[in-house]
CSV table of C-alpha atoms in Angstrom, one decimal:
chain,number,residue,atom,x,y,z
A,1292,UNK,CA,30.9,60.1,66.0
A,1293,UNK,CA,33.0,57.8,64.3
A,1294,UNK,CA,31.3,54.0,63.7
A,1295,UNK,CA,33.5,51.1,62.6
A,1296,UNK,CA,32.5,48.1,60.5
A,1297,UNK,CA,33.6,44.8,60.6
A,1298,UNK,CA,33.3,41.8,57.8
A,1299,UNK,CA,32.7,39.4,57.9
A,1300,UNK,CA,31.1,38.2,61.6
A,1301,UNK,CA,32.7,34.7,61.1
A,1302,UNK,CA,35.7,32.9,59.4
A,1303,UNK,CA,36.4,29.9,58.5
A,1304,UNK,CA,39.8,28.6,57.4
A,1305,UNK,CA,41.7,25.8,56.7
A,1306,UNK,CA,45.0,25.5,58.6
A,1307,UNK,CA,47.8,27.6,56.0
A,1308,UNK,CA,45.3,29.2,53.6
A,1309,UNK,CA,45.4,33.0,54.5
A,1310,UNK,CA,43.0,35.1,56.2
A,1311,UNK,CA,41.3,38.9,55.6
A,1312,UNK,CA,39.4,40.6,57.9
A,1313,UNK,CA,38.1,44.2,56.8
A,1314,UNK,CA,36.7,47.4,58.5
A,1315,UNK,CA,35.5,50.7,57.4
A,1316,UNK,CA,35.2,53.8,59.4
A,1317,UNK,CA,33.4,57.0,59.3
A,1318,UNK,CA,35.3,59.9,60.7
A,1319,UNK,CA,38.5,60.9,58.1
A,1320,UNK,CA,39.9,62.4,60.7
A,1321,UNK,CA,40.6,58.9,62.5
A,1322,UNK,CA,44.1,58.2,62.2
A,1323,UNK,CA,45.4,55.0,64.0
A,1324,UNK,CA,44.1,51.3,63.6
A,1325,UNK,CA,44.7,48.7,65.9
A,1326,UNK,CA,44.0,45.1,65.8
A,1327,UNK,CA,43.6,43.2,68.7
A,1328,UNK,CA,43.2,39.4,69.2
A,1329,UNK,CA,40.6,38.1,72.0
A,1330,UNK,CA,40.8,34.2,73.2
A,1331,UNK,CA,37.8,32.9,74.7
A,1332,UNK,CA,37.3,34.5,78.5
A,1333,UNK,CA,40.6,36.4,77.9
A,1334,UNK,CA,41.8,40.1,77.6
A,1335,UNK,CA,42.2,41.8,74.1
A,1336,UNK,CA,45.5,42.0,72.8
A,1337,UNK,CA,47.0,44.3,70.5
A,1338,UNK,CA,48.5,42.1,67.8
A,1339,UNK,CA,49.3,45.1,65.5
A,1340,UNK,CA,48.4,48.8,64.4
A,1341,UNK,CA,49.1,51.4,61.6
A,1342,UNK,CA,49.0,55.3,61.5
A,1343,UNK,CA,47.2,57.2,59.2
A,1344,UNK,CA,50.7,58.4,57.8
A,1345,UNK,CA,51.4,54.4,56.7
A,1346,UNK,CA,49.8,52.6,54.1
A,1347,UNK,CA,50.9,48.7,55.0
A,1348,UNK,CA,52.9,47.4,57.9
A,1349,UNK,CA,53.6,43.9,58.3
A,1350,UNK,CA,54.9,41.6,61.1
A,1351,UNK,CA,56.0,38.5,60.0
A,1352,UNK,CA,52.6,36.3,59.3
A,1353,UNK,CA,50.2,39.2,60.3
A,1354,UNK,CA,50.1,42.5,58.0
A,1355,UNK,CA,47.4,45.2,57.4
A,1356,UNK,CA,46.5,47.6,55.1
A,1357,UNK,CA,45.2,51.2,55.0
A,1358,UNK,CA,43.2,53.0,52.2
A,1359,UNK,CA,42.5,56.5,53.9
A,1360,UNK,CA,40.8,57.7,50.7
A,1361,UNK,CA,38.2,54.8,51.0
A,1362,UNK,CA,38.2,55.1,54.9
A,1363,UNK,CA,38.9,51.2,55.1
A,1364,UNK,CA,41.8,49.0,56.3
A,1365,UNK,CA,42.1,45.3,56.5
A,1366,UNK,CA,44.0,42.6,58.6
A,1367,UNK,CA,45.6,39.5,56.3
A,1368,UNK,CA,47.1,36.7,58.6
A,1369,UNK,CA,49.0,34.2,56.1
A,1370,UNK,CA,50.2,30.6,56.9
A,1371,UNK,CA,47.4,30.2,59.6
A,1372,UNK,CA,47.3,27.8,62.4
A,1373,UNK,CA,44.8,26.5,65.0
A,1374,UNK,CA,46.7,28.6,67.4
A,1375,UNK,CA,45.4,31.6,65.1
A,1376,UNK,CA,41.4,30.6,66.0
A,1377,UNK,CA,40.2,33.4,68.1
A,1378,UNK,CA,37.9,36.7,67.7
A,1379,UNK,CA,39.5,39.8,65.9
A,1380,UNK,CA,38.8,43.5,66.7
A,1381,UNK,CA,39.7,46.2,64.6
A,1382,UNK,CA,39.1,49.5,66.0
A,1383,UNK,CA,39.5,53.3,65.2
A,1384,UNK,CA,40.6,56.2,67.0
A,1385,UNK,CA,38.5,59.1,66.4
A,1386,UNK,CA,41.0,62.3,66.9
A,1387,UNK,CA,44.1,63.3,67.9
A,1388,UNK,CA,47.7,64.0,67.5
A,1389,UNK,CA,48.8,60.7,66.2
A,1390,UNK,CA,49.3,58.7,69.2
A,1391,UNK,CA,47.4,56.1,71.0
A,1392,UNK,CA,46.0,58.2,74.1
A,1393,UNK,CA,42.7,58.3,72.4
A,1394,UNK,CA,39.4,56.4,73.2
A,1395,UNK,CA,39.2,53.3,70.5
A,1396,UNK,CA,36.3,52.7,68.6
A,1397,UNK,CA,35.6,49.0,68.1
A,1398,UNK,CA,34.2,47.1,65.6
A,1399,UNK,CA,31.5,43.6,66.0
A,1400,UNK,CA,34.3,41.3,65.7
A,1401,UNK,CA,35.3,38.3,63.6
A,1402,UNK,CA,35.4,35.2,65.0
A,1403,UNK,CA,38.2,33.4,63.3
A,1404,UNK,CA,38.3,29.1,63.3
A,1405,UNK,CA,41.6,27.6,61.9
A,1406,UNK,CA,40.6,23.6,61.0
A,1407,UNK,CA,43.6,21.8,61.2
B,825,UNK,CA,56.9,41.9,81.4
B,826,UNK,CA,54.2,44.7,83.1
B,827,UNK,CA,50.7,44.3,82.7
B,828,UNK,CA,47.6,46.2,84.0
B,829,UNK,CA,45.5,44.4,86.7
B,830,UNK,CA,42.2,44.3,87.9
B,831,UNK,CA,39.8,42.9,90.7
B,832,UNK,CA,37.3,41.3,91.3
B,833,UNK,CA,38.0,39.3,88.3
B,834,UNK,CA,33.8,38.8,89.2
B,835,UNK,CA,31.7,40.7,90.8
B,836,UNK,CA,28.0,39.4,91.2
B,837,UNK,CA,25.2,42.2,93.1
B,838,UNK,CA,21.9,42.7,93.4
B,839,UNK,CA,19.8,44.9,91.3
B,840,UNK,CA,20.6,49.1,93.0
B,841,UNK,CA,23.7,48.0,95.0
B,842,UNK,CA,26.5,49.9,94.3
B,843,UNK,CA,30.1,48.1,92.9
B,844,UNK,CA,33.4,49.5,92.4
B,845,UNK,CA,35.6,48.2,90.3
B,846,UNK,CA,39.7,48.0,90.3
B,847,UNK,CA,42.6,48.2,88.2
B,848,UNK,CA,46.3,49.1,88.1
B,849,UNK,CA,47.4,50.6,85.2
B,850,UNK,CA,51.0,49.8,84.3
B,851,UNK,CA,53.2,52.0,86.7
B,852,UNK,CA,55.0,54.4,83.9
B,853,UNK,CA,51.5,55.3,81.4
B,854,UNK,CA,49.6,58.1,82.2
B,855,UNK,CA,46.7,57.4,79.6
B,856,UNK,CA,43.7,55.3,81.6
B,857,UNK,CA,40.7,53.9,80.2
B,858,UNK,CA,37.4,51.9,81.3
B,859,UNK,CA,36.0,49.5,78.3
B,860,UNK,CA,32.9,46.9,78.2
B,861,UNK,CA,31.9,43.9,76.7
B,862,UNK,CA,28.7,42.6,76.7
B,863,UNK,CA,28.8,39.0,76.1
B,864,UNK,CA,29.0,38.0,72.5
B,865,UNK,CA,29.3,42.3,71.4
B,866,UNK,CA,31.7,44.3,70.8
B,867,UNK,CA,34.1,46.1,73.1
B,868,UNK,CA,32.6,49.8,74.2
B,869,UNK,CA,34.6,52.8,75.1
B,870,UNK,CA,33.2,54.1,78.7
B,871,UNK,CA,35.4,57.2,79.4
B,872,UNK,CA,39.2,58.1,79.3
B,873,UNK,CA,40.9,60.0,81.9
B,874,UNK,CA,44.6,61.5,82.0
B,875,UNK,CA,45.9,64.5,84.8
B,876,UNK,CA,43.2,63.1,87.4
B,877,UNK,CA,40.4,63.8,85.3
B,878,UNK,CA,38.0,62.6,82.6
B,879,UNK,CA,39.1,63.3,79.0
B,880,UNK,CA,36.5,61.9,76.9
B,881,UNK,CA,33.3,60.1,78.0
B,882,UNK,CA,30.9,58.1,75.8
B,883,UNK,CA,26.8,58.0,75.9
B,884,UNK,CA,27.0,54.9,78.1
B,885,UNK,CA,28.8,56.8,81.1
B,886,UNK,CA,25.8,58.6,82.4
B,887,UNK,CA,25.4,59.9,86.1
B,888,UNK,CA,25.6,56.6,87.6
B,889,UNK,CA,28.9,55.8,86.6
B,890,UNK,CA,32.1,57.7,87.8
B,891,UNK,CA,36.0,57.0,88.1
B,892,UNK,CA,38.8,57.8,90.4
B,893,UNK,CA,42.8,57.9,91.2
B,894,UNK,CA,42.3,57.6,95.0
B,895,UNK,CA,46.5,57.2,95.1
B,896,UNK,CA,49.1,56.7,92.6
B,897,UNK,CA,48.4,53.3,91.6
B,898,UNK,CA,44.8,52.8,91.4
B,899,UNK,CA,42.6,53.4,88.6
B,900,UNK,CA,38.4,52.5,90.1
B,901,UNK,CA,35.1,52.6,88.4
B,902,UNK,CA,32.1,53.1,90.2
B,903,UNK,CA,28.7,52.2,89.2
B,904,UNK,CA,26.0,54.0,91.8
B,905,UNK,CA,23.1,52.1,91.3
B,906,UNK,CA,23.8,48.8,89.1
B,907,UNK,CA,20.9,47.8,86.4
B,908,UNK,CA,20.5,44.4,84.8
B,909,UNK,CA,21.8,45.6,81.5
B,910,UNK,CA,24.8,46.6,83.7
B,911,UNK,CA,26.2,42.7,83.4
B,912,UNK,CA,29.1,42.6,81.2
B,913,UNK,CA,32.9,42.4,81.6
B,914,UNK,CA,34.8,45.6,82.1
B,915,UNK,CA,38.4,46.0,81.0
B,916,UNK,CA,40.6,48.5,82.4
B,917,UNK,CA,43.1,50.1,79.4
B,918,UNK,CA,46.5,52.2,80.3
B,919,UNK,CA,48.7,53.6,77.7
B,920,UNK,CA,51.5,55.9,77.5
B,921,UNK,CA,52.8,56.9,74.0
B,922,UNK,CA,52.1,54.0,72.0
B,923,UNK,CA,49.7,50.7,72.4
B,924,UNK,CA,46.9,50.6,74.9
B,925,UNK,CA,47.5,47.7,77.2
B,926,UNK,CA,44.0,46.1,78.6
B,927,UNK,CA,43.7,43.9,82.0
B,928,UNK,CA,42.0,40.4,82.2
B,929,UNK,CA,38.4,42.2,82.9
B,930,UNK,CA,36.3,42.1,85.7
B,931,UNK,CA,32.9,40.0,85.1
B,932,UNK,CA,29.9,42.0,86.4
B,933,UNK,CA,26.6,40.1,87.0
B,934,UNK,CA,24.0,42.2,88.3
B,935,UNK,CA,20.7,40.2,89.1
């Protein structure tokens, strides 16, 4: 089945340098990426996603990547702030037809600190 | 701005009681989806479920676990027998075509 891996476990910034979170995934035939943001005691929230069909998408300070040849994809937050401190999931969806209806596969984490 | 709800938001029980937990997926997705977090770990897929019954499972759903629509609204997961390594939080998903939308979580403790 498909496996996800996230690096690196921790982060540690200083407020307005950028940020990069990576993954890698197993199964080729995964073919949307979401990234979701989890406050302490909170509820994951999407905070973006790509397609398989896309190679980059960006929303305003937040953008990710997406090498399908290498199987890996990557989250880069620029201009961070202490607002930005949290833990980041990206995750995989193992098959289907290009939507989200799809169980997500999850990777470990990255628990992001923004020192202001 | 709709969101998907659960309760308990905790749940504590004894070692072989039986829980159920509760969500309400957002009214218009069809998509619905039990996830857990063990504290500190990653999130876990549980099962998937769309047309009243189970789409995809995972290794973790074994007999003891099982979900149901009793009506149009709710979206429960039952755990028969609850074990220690039970505790964790369970999030409820619902999606229709695009994002999956997760609920605050309910905290089991099972001791």
């Amino acid at each position: 089945g498909e496996n996800v891996e996230q690096h690196p476990s921790t982060l540690s910034v200083q407020e307005g340098d950028s940020a990069v979170i990576k993954c890698t995934y197993s199964d080729s035939a995964s073919n949307y990426f979401p990234w979701y943001k989890q406050e302490l005691g909170k509820r994951p929230q999407l905070i973006i996603d790509i397609r398989s069909n896309v190679g980059e998408k960006k929303d305003q300070r937040i953008a990710v990547t997406l090498n399908k040849t290498a199987k890996h994809f990557s989250l880069h937050i620029t201009e961070t702030q202490p607002e930005d401190s949290a833990v980041y999931f990206c995750a995989a969806r193992p098959f289907g037809d290009g939507g989200s209806q799809g169980n997500l596969i999850f990777g470990k984490g990255t628990k992001l600190s923004v020192k202001p | 701005e709709p969101e998907v709800t659960q309760t308990p938001s905790h749940q504590v029980t004894q070692m072989g009681q039986e829980v159920i937990l509760r969500c309400v997926p957002i009214s218009n997705h069809l998509y619905f989806y039990w996830y857990r977090q063990i504290l500190g770990q990653k999130v876990e897929f549980l099962v998937s479920f769309y047309n009243n019954e189970i789409s995809e499972k995972s290794e973790i759903f074994d007999d003891q676990f099982s979900v149901e629509r009793p009506d149009g609204s709710n979206f429960t997961l039952k755990i028969r027998s609850t074990k220690l390594e039970d505790s964790a939080m369970y999030f409820c998903a619902s999606s229709g075509l695009s994002e999956q939308f997760f609920g605050p979580g309910t905290r089991l403790t099972v001791l």
